[in-house]
PDB file of C-alpha atoms in Angstrom:
ATOM      1  CA  MET A   5      54.612  43.698  90.466  1.00 64.00           C
ATOM      2  CA  PRO A   6      54.772  40.941  93.099  1.00 69.00           C
ATOM      3  CA  VAL A   7      53.301  41.879  96.468  1.00 72.00           C
ATOM      4  CA  CYS A   8      54.598  40.721  99.853  1.00 74.00           C
ATOM      5  CA  TRP A   9      52.095  38.812 101.993  1.00 72.00           C
ATOM      6  CA  LEU A  10      52.111  37.283 105.482  1.00 73.00           C
ATOM      7  CA  PHE A  11      50.434  33.857 105.476  1.00 67.00           C
ATOM      8  CA  SER A  12      49.209  31.917 108.516  1.00 61.00           C
ATOM      9  CA  GLU A  13      50.056  28.248 108.019  1.00 56.00           C
ATOM     10  CA  GLU A  14      47.248  27.338 110.408  1.00 53.00           C
ATOM     11  CA  GLY A  15      44.635  29.395 108.590  1.00 58.00           C
ATOM     12  CA  LEU A  16      43.971  31.705 111.528  1.00 53.00           C
ATOM     13  CA  HIS A  17      43.465  34.737 109.298  1.00 63.00           C
ATOM     14  CA  LYS A  18      43.475  35.876 105.707  1.00 73.00           C
ATOM     15  CA  PRO A  19      46.771  36.882 104.044  1.00 79.00           C
ATOM     16  CA  ILE A  20      48.052  40.211 105.327  1.00 80.00           C
ATOM     17  CA  HIS A  21      49.669  42.674 102.972  1.00 76.00           C
ATOM     18  CA  LEU A  22      53.161  43.853 103.997  1.00 74.00           C
ATOM     19  CA  PRO A  23      53.993  47.161 102.253  1.00 71.00           C
ATOM     20  CA  HIS A  24      57.361  47.338 100.500  1.00 64.00           C
ATOM     21  CA  TRP A  25      60.121  49.338 102.245  1.00 62.00           C
ATOM     22  CA  HIS A  26      58.121  49.759 105.438  1.00 60.00           C
ATOM     23  CA  ALA A  27      59.658  48.431 108.642  1.00 55.00           C
ATOM     24  CA  SER A  28      57.034  46.642 110.731  1.00 52.00           C
ATOM     25  CA  TYR A  29      56.432  43.439 112.590  1.00 52.00           C
ATOM     26  CA  TRP A  30      53.303  41.634 113.675  1.00 53.00           C
ATOM     27  CA  VAL A  31      52.469  40.115 117.044  1.00 48.00           C
ATOM     28  CA  GLU A  32      49.524  38.211 118.418  1.00 46.00           C
ATOM     29  CA  ASP A  33      47.699  39.515 121.456  1.00 43.00           C
ATOM     30  CA  GLN A  34      45.968  37.290 123.997  1.00 41.00           C
ATOM     31  CA  LYS A  35      42.827  37.243 121.822  1.00 41.00           C
ATOM     32  CA  GLN A  36      44.816  35.791 118.902  1.00 43.00           C
ATOM     33  CA  GLN A  37      44.310  38.930 116.865  1.00 47.00           C
ATOM     34  CA  LEU A  38      47.205  40.237 114.801  1.00 50.00           C
ATOM     35  CA  LYS A  39      48.235  43.800 115.514  1.00 49.00           C
ATOM     36  CA  THR A  40      50.902  45.810 113.769  1.00 51.00           C
ATOM     37  CA  LYS A  41      53.757  47.550 115.566  1.00 49.00           C
ATOM     38  CA  ASN A  42      56.151  50.092 114.103  1.00 47.00           C
ATOM     39  CA  VAL A  43      59.839  49.299 114.422  1.00 41.00           C
ATOM     40  CA  LEU A  44      62.913  51.505 114.231  1.00 41.00           C
ATOM     41  CA  VAL A  45      64.512  51.255 110.815  1.00 39.00           C
ATOM     42  CA  SER A  46      67.914  50.518 112.357  1.00 39.00           C
ATOM     43  CA  LYS A  47      66.738  47.167 113.714  1.00 39.00           C
ATOM     44  CA  LEU A  48      67.375  44.064 111.661  1.00 42.00           C
ATOM     45  CA  LEU A  49      64.324  41.811 111.768  1.00 40.00           C
ATOM     46  CA  HIS A  50      64.030  38.137 110.886  1.00 43.00           C
ATOM     47  CA  ILE A  51      61.238  35.628 110.400  1.00 46.00           C
ATOM     48  CA  VAL A  52      61.965  32.071 111.491  1.00 42.00           C
ATOM     49  CA  ASN A  53      59.711  29.846 109.425  1.00 40.00           C
ATOM     50  CA  ASP A  54      60.889  26.670 111.102  1.00 39.00           C
ATOM     51  CA  LEU A  55      59.671  27.880 114.469  1.00 42.00           C
ATOM     52  CA  TYR A  56      56.695  30.104 113.825  1.00 44.00           C
ATOM     53  CA  PRO A  57      53.513  29.189 111.898  1.00 53.00           C
ATOM     54  CA  TYR A  58      53.818  32.065 109.445  1.00 55.00           C
ATOM     55  CA  THR A  59      55.514  32.447 106.086  1.00 64.00           C
ATOM     56  CA  ILE A  60      56.375  35.360 103.857  1.00 67.00           C
ATOM     57  CA  GLN A  61      55.420  34.936 100.205  1.00 68.00           C
ATOM     58  CA  PHE A  62      55.745  37.191  97.194  1.00 64.00           C
ATOM     59  CA  LYS A  63      52.770  36.867  94.851  1.00 65.00           C
ATOM     60  CA  GLU A  64      50.879  38.918  92.348  1.00 61.00           C
ATOM     61  CA  ASP A  65      48.342  41.253  93.919  1.00 56.00           C
ATOM     62  CA  LEU A  66      45.816  39.033  95.669  1.00 49.00           C
ATOM     63  CA  ILE A  67      43.162  41.713  95.945  1.00 50.00           C
ATOM     64  CA  GLY A  68      41.378  40.298  92.916  1.00 49.00           C
ATOM     65  CA  GLU A  69      41.794  36.720  94.130  1.00 47.00           C
ATOM     66  CA  GLN A  70      41.090  37.212  97.808  1.00 46.00           C
ATOM     67  CA  ARG A  71      37.959  39.279  98.082  1.00 47.00           C
ATOM     68  CA  GLY A  72      37.526  40.908 101.408  1.00 47.00           C
ATOM     69  CA  VAL A  73      41.230  41.047 102.159  1.00 45.00           C
ATOM     70  CA  LYS A  74      41.930  44.471 103.607  1.00 47.00           C
ATOM     71  CA  ARG A  75      45.258  46.202 103.246  1.00 44.00           C
ATOM     72  CA  PRO A  76      46.568  47.385 106.581  1.00 44.00           C
ATOM     73  CA  ARG A  77      47.209  51.081 107.108  1.00 44.00           C
ATOM     74  CA  GLU A  78      50.541  52.256 105.686  1.00 41.00           C
ATOM     75  CA  HIS A  79      53.291  52.532 108.296  1.00 41.00           C
ATOM     76  CA  ILE A  80      56.004  55.111 108.776  1.00 34.00           C
ATOM     77  CA  SER A  81      58.062  55.379 105.596  1.00 36.00           C
ATOM     78  CA  VAL A  82      61.614  54.173 105.530  1.00 34.00           C
ATOM     79  CA  ASP A  83      64.167  56.814 104.670  1.00 39.00           C
ATOM     80  CA  LYS A  84      65.339  56.459 101.077  1.00 36.00           C
ATOM     81  CA  GLU A  85      68.980  56.432 102.138  1.00 37.00           C
ATOM     82  CA  VAL A  86      68.484  53.146 103.977  1.00 35.00           C
ATOM     83  CA  SER A  87      65.825  51.669 101.727  1.00 36.00           C
ATOM     84  CA  GLY A  88      68.205  48.872 100.799  1.00 39.00           C
ATOM     85  CA  GLN A  89      68.272  47.606 104.387  1.00 40.00           C
ATOM     86  CA  ASP A  90      66.808  44.188 105.226  1.00 41.00           C
ATOM     87  CA  THR A  91      63.521  44.841 107.020  1.00 36.00           C
ATOM     88  CA  ARG A  92      61.857  41.451 106.950  1.00 37.00           C
ATOM     89  CA  PRO A  93      59.124  41.068 109.606  1.00 38.00           C
ATOM     90  CA  LEU A  94      59.461  39.227 112.882  1.00 37.00           C
ATOM     91  CA  THR A  95      56.535  37.009 113.909  1.00 36.00           C
ATOM     92  CA  THR A  96      55.760  35.235 117.165  1.00 36.00           C
ATOM     93  CA  LYS A  97      54.201  31.951 118.185  1.00 38.00           C
ATOM     94  CA  ASN A  98      50.460  31.588 118.705  1.00 39.00           C
ATOM     95  CA  ASN A  99      49.168  32.819 122.066  1.00 39.00           C
ATOM     96  CA  GLU A 100      52.627  34.225 122.872  1.00 38.00           C
ATOM     97  CA  LYS A 101      52.842  37.649 124.477  1.00 36.00           C
ATOM     98  CA  GLU A 102      54.468  40.482 122.607  1.00 36.00           C
ATOM     99  CA  LYS A 103      58.255  40.476 122.743  1.00 34.00           C
ATOM    100  CA  SER A 104      60.565  43.389 122.145  1.00 33.00           C
ATOM    101  CA  VAL A 105      62.988  43.269 119.230  1.00 32.00           C
ATOM    102  CA  VAL A 106      66.562  43.401 120.485  1.00 32.00           C
ATOM    103  CA  PRO A 107      68.953  45.349 118.231  1.00 31.00           C
ATOM    104  CA  ASP A 108      72.246  43.913 117.137  1.00 32.00           C
ATOM    105  CA  THR A 109      74.932  44.606 119.743  1.00 31.00           C
ATOM    106  CA  GLN A 110      77.741  44.860 117.232  1.00 34.00           C
ATOM    107  CA  THR A 111      79.422  48.234 117.005  1.00 34.00           C
ATOM    108  CA  SER A 112      78.189  50.346 114.109  1.00 35.00           C
ATOM    109  CA  LYS A 113      81.026  51.294 111.776  1.00 37.00           C
ATOM    110  CA  SER A 114      79.126  54.232 110.382  1.00 35.00           C
ATOM    111  CA  ASP A 115      78.438  56.166 113.553  1.00 37.00           C
ATOM    112  CA  GLY A 116      80.654  54.484 116.145  1.00 38.00           C
ATOM    113  CA  SER A 117      77.680  53.901 118.428  1.00 39.00           C
ATOM    114  CA  SER A 118      77.371  50.874 120.666  1.00 39.00           C
ATOM    115  CA  GLY A 119      74.405  48.594 121.128  1.00 45.00           C
ATOM    116  CA  HIS A 120      74.803  48.688 124.911  1.00 53.00           C
ATOM    117  CA  TRP A 121      76.960  50.534 127.414  1.00 50.00           C
ATOM    118  CA  ASN A 122      79.025  47.442 128.219  1.00 59.00           C
ATOM    119  CA  GLN A 123      80.094  47.295 124.570  1.00 70.00           C
ATOM    120  CA  GLY A 124      81.917  50.617 124.975  1.00 75.00           C
ATOM    121  CA  LEU A 125      85.397  49.112 124.780  1.00 82.00           C
ATOM    122  CA  LYS A 126      84.727  47.994 121.217  1.00 83.00           C
ATOM    123  CA  VAL A 127      84.142  51.630 120.333  1.00 87.00           C
ATOM    124  CA  SER A 128      87.091  53.028 122.297  1.00 88.00           C
ATOM    125  CA  MET A 129      89.612  50.575 120.865  1.00 87.00           C
ATOM    126  CA  GLN A 130      88.787  51.858 117.366  1.00 88.00           C
ATOM    127  CA  ASP A 131      89.172  55.516 118.394  1.00 89.00           C
ATOM    128  CA  PRO A 132      92.606  56.919 117.402  1.00 91.00           C
ATOM    129  CA  LYS A 133      92.308  59.521 120.163  1.00 91.00           C
ATOM    130  CA  MET A 134      92.135  56.763 122.771  1.00 91.00           C
ATOM    131  CA  GLN A 135      94.888  54.580 121.309  1.00 94.00           C
ATOM    132  CA  VAL A 136      98.400  54.878 122.730  1.00 95.00           C
ATOM    133  CA  TYR A 137      99.875  51.777 121.073  1.00 96.00           C
ATOM    134  CA  LYS A 138      98.783  49.162 118.581  1.00 95.00           C
ATOM    135  CA  ASP A 139     100.181  46.277 116.574  1.00 96.00           C
ATOM    136  CA  GLU A 140      98.683  43.446 114.540  1.00 96.00           C
ATOM    137  CA  THR A 141      97.529  41.599 117.665  1.00 97.00           C
ATOM    138  CA  VAL A 142      96.569  44.130 120.342  1.00 96.00           C
ATOM    139  CA  VAL A 143      95.744  47.751 120.975  1.00 97.00           C
ATOM    140  CA  VAL A 144      96.392  49.807 124.121  1.00 97.00           C
ATOM    141  CA  ILE A 145      93.957  52.539 125.098  1.00 96.00           C
ATOM    142  CA  LYS A 146      93.668  54.950 127.987  1.00 94.00           C
ATOM    143  CA  ASP A 147      90.964  53.925 130.422  1.00 94.00           C
ATOM    144  CA  LYS A 148      88.080  56.330 129.918  1.00 92.00           C
ATOM    145  CA  TYR A 149      87.614  56.558 133.692  1.00 94.00           C
ATOM    146  CA  PRO A 150      91.114  55.974 135.085  1.00 96.00           C
ATOM    147  CA  LYS A 151      91.335  54.847 138.696  1.00 97.00           C
ATOM    148  CA  ALA A 152      94.940  56.032 139.078  1.00 97.00           C
ATOM    149  CA  ARG A 153      97.428  58.460 137.534  1.00 97.00           C
ATOM    150  CA  TYR A 154      98.266  55.851 134.916  1.00 98.00           C
ATOM    151  CA  HIS A 155      95.631  53.389 133.820  1.00 98.00           C
ATOM    152  CA  TRP A 156      95.758  51.622 130.448  1.00 97.00           C
ATOM    153  CA  LEU A 157      93.839  48.741 128.936  1.00 97.00           C
ATOM    154  CA  VAL A 158      95.431  46.178 126.626  1.00 97.00           C
ATOM    155  CA  LEU A 159      92.855  44.613 124.301  1.00 96.00           C
ATOM    156  CA  PRO A 160      93.205  41.975 121.581  1.00 96.00           C
ATOM    157  CA  TRP A 161      91.818  42.738 118.146  1.00 96.00           C
ATOM    158  CA  GLN A 162      90.387  39.230 118.230  1.00 94.00           C
ATOM    159  CA  SER A 163      86.841  39.205 119.584  1.00 93.00           C
ATOM    160  CA  ILE A 164      86.950  37.476 122.991  1.00 94.00           C
ATOM    161  CA  PRO A 165      84.117  38.455 125.370  1.00 91.00           C
ATOM    162  CA  ASN A 166      85.676  37.715 128.788  1.00 91.00           C
ATOM    163  CA  LEU A 167      88.050  35.592 130.854  1.00 93.00           C
ATOM    164  CA  LYS A 168      85.759  32.558 130.736  1.00 92.00           C
ATOM    165  CA  ALA A 169      86.137  32.462 126.955  1.00 94.00           C
ATOM    166  CA  LEU A 170      89.934  32.146 127.138  1.00 95.00           C
ATOM    167  CA  ARG A 171      91.391  28.726 126.366  1.00 96.00           C
ATOM    168  CA  LYS A 172      94.819  27.136 126.111  1.00 95.00           C
ATOM    169  CA  GLU A 173      95.157  28.197 122.488  1.00 96.00           C
ATOM    170  CA  HIS A 174      95.037  31.817 123.691  1.00 97.00           C
ATOM    171  CA  CYS A 175      98.251  31.459 125.731  1.00 97.00           C
ATOM    172  CA  ASP A 176     100.389  33.197 123.118  1.00 97.00           C
ATOM    173  CA  LEU A 177      97.900  36.052 122.923  1.00 98.00           C
ATOM    174  CA  VAL A 178      97.727  36.506 126.707  1.00 97.00           C
ATOM    175  CA  ARG A 179     101.518  36.330 126.904  1.00 98.00           C
ATOM    176  CA  HIS A 180     101.799  39.049 124.259  1.00 98.00           C
ATOM    177  CA  MET A 181      99.263  41.206 126.107  1.00 98.00           C
ATOM    178  CA  ASP A 182     101.392  40.839 129.235  1.00 98.00           C
ATOM    179  CA  GLU A 183     104.548  41.830 127.341  1.00 98.00           C
ATOM    180  CA  VAL A 184     102.875  44.902 125.862  1.00 97.00           C
ATOM    181  CA  GLY A 185     101.660  45.873 129.329  1.00 98.00           C
ATOM    182  CA  LYS A 186     105.215  45.681 130.647  1.00 97.00           C
ATOM    183  CA  GLN A 187     106.384  47.872 127.761  1.00 97.00           C
ATOM    184  CA  MET A 188     103.832  50.502 128.770  1.00 97.00           C
ATOM    185  CA  VAL A 189     105.186  50.480 132.317  1.00 97.00           C
ATOM    186  CA  CYS A 190     108.797  50.783 131.129  1.00 96.00           C
ATOM    187  CA  GLN A 191     107.925  53.782 128.955  1.00 95.00           C
ATOM    188  CA  CYS A 192     106.064  55.565 131.759  1.00 96.00           C
ATOM    189  CA  PRO A 193     107.972  58.680 132.950  1.00 94.00           C
ATOM    190  CA  ASP A 194     107.160  57.843 136.587  1.00 94.00           C
ATOM    191  CA  THR A 195     108.069  54.178 136.410  1.00 91.00           C
ATOM    192  CA  ASP A 196     110.862  54.632 138.966  1.00 92.00           C
ATOM    193  CA  SER A 197     108.631  56.243 141.586  1.00 92.00           C
ATOM    194  CA  LEU A 198     105.388  54.312 141.102  1.00 94.00           C
ATOM    195  CA  ARG A 199     104.524  50.645 141.400  1.00 96.00           C
ATOM    196  CA  PHE A 200     102.289  49.043 138.777  1.00 98.00           C
ATOM    197  CA  ARG A 201     100.077  45.972 138.643  1.00 98.00           C
ATOM    198  CA  MET A 202      98.736  44.158 135.616  1.00 98.00           C
ATOM    199  CA  GLY A 203      95.680  41.963 135.763  1.00 98.00           C
ATOM    200  CA  TYR A 204      92.073  41.207 134.930  1.00 98.00           C
ATOM    201  CA  HIS A 205      88.835  41.706 136.802  1.00 96.00           C
ATOM    202  CA  ALA A 206      87.389  38.312 137.701  1.00 95.00           C
ATOM    203  CA  ILE A 207      83.921  39.469 136.658  1.00 92.00           C
ATOM    204  CA  PRO A 208      84.394  42.415 134.290  1.00 89.00           C
ATOM    205  CA  SER A 209      81.618  44.931 133.727  1.00 83.00           C
ATOM    206  CA  MET A 210      82.693  45.590 130.140  1.00 84.00           C
ATOM    207  CA  SER A 211      82.510  43.118 127.280  1.00 84.00           C
ATOM    208  CA  HIS A 212      85.737  42.222 125.390  1.00 91.00           C
ATOM    209  CA  VAL A 213      88.580  40.786 127.420  1.00 95.00           C
ATOM    210  CA  HIS A 214      91.071  43.438 128.574  1.00 96.00           C
ATOM    211  CA  LEU A 215      94.208  43.614 130.683  1.00 98.00           C
ATOM    212  CA  HIS A 216      94.449  46.460 133.200  1.00 98.00           C
ATOM    213  CA  VAL A 217      97.823  48.152 133.594  1.00 98.00           C
ATOM    214  CA  ILE A 218      97.400  50.473 136.555  1.00 98.00           C
ATOM    215  CA  SER A 219      99.686  52.461 138.852  1.00 98.00           C
ATOM    216  CA  GLN A 220      99.199  51.829 142.550  1.00 97.00           C
ATOM    217  CA  ASP A 221      98.819  55.446 143.664  1.00 96.00           C
ATOM    218  CA  PHE A 222      95.069  55.353 142.928  1.00 97.00           C
ATOM    219  CA  ASP A 223      95.163  59.118 142.709  1.00 96.00           C
ATOM    220  CA  SER A 224      92.115  59.809 140.564  1.00 96.00           C
ATOM    221  CA  PRO A 225      88.742  61.561 140.923  1.00 96.00           C
ATOM    222  CA  CYS A 226      87.203  58.610 139.040  1.00 97.00           C
ATOM    223  CA  LEU A 227      87.824  56.315 141.990  1.00 96.00           C
ATOM    224  CA  LYS A 228      84.602  57.021 143.841  1.00 95.00           C
ATOM    225  CA  ASN A 229      83.341  54.027 145.792  1.00 95.00           C
ATOM    226  CA  LYS A 230      84.109  50.778 147.582  1.00 96.00           C
ATOM    227  CA  LYS A 231      83.504  48.637 144.499  1.00 96.00           C
ATOM    228  CA  HIS A 232      86.073  50.623 142.532  1.00 96.00           C
ATOM    229  CA  TRP A 233      88.643  50.178 145.264  1.00 97.00           C
ATOM    230  CA  ASN A 234      88.048  46.512 146.019  1.00 97.00           C
ATOM    231  CA  SER A 235      88.013  45.578 142.341  1.00 97.00           C
ATOM    232  CA  PHE A 236      91.724  46.487 142.175  1.00 98.00           C
ATOM    233  CA  THR A 237      92.985  45.678 145.675  1.00 97.00           C
ATOM    234  CA  THR A 238      91.456  42.274 146.478  1.00 97.00           C
ATOM    235  CA  ASP A 239      91.543  38.862 144.805  1.00 96.00           C
ATOM    236  CA  TYR A 240      88.841  40.197 142.512  1.00 96.00           C
ATOM    237  CA  PHE A 241      91.835  41.490 140.543  1.00 97.00           C
ATOM    238  CA  ILE A 242      93.587  38.454 139.037  1.00 96.00           C
ATOM    239  CA  GLU A 243      97.247  38.982 138.199  1.00 97.00           C
ATOM    240  CA  SER A 244      98.206  38.608 134.548  1.00 97.00           C
ATOM    241  CA  ARG A 245     100.787  35.936 135.347  1.00 96.00           C
ATOM    242  CA  ASP A 246      98.157  33.914 137.253  1.00 97.00           C
ATOM    243  CA  VAL A 247      95.771  34.000 134.289  1.00 97.00           C
ATOM    244  CA  LEU A 248      98.542  32.769 132.001  1.00 97.00           C
ATOM    245  CA  HIS A 249      99.467  30.014 134.459  1.00 96.00           C
ATOM    246  CA  MET A 250      95.848  28.783 134.655  1.00 96.00           C
ATOM    247  CA  LEU A 251      95.577  28.688 130.870  1.00 97.00           C
ATOM    248  CA  GLU A 252      98.835  26.770 130.517  1.00 96.00           C
ATOM    249  CA  SER A 253      97.975  24.229 133.221  1.00 95.00           C
ATOM    250  CA  ASP A 254      94.180  23.918 133.066  1.00 94.00           C
ATOM    251  CA  GLY A 255      93.275  25.340 129.678  1.00 95.00           C
ATOM    252  CA  ARG A 256      90.822  27.780 131.238  1.00 94.00           C
ATOM    253  CA  VAL A 257      90.567  30.549 133.828  1.00 95.00           C
ATOM    254  CA  CYS A 258      88.965  29.518 137.102  1.00 92.00           C
ATOM    255  CA  VAL A 259      86.981  32.190 138.945  1.00 92.00           C
ATOM    256  CA  LYS A 260      86.104  31.218 142.508  1.00 89.00           C
ATOM    257  CA  ASP A 261      82.519  31.118 143.698  1.00 88.00           C
ATOM    258  CA  ASN A 262      81.242  34.203 145.527  1.00 90.00           C
ATOM    259  CA  THR A 263      84.023  36.304 144.013  1.00 93.00           C
ATOM    260  CA  SER A 264      81.559  39.181 143.697  1.00 93.00           C
ATOM    261  CA  GLU A 265      81.353  39.303 147.506  1.00 95.00           C
ATOM    262  CA  LEU A 266      84.914  40.644 147.547  1.00 96.00           C
ATOM    263  CA  LEU A 267      83.573  43.969 146.329  1.00 96.00           C
ATOM    264  CA  LYS A 268      81.704  44.341 149.626  1.00 95.00           C
ATOM    265  CA  LEU A 269      84.757  44.009 151.873  1.00 96.00           C
ATOM    266  CA  PRO A 270      85.658  46.932 154.165  1.00 96.00           C
ATOM    267  CA  LEU A 271      87.958  49.583 152.745  1.00 97.00           C
ATOM    268  CA  ARG A 272      91.551  48.747 153.547  1.00 96.00           C
ATOM    269  CA  CYS A 273      94.818  50.390 152.503  1.00 96.00           C
ATOM    270  CA  HIS A 274      96.600  48.187 149.979  1.00 96.00           C
ATOM    271  CA  ILE A 275     100.003  49.158 151.395  1.00 95.00           C
ATOM    272  CA  CYS A 276      99.737  49.113 155.196  1.00 95.00           C
ATOM    273  CA  HIS A 277      96.343  47.331 155.356  1.00 95.00           C
ATOM    274  CA  LYS A 278      94.831  49.905 157.672  1.00 95.00           C
ATOM    275  CA  GLU A 279      91.041  49.833 157.587  1.00 95.00           C
ATOM    276  CA  VAL A 280      89.305  53.130 156.845  1.00 94.00           C
ATOM    277  CA  SER A 281      85.642  54.041 156.817  1.00 94.00           C
ATOM    278  CA  THR A 282      85.134  56.147 153.685  1.00 96.00           C
ATOM    279  CA  ILE A 283      86.687  56.800 150.286  1.00 96.00           C
ATOM    280  CA  PRO A 284      87.612  60.415 151.183  1.00 96.00           C
ATOM    281  CA  ALA A 285      89.331  59.132 154.331  1.00 96.00           C
ATOM    282  CA  LEU A 286      91.119  56.479 152.283  1.00 96.00           C
ATOM    283  CA  LYS A 287      92.367  59.014 149.754  1.00 95.00           C
ATOM    284  CA  GLU A 288      93.638  61.236 152.532  1.00 95.00           C
ATOM    285  CA  HIS A 289      95.418  58.263 154.092  1.00 96.00           C
ATOM    286  CA  LEU A 290      97.056  57.332 150.760  1.00 95.00           C
ATOM    287  CA  LYS A 291      98.810  60.693 150.702  1.00 92.00           C
ATOM    288  CA  SER A 292     101.005  59.454 153.519  1.00 91.00           C
ATOM    289  CA  HIS A 293     102.387  56.771 151.217  1.00 91.00           C
ATOM    290  CA  PHE A 294     103.027  58.922 148.135  1.00 84.00           C
TER     291      PHE A 294
END
């Protein structure tokens, strides 16, 4: 049976045996000695032969041919259920410090988990419990942490990371997102008594472009700090119609420099513009308007 071996193209060491179905990768320490590290089975590893001076080769057992070649200690076994997973080793350049292996950030279809917290929208948009409307182009979900009585997100099925990735060819998509947002407002039971705004955060914290449709009462326990407030009541919140206009005229969305500084502005009522000192004081003041 062919055996998997790690070869140094520069002859720095003898061939190293890589056990079948064992997830591991090899790194060089500062003394140029190879050390083995265990890796979680869920991580997909690659070897880049064009960049690193190592190759993977399958040959007949070299024990008889290469005297003195020691087999490394067996690593943690891979579960049989995932034994078909690609677990090829990752190697690093000579004299390079150990680097961590970054897992794929794509949403897992099997468990619904996300590679990172900012990928959460990709999970929520697939959750039927979160969906309130969907068609072939977009899906509408309830914001997991609503900042008002009514707070929805309109997301395209197409994978678009953020506003900066939008181009002129996305005009029809953005226009449709705007139309769906307006439909949500029209169907709201309190549409006659509440005002709504639709727009995008200039610098969103969550990956995957999304349109906020939010009532202007801001009556929610999830609205907790100045950043929350200013992200919806300053120019940090870009109106949907303005985004569409920029795409139609410039082919891209322009975000002004130092936009993040808007989150640090003093708290100010979005209706009468009175300045208040704290979020509790602001919420108490808002009661006079609703």
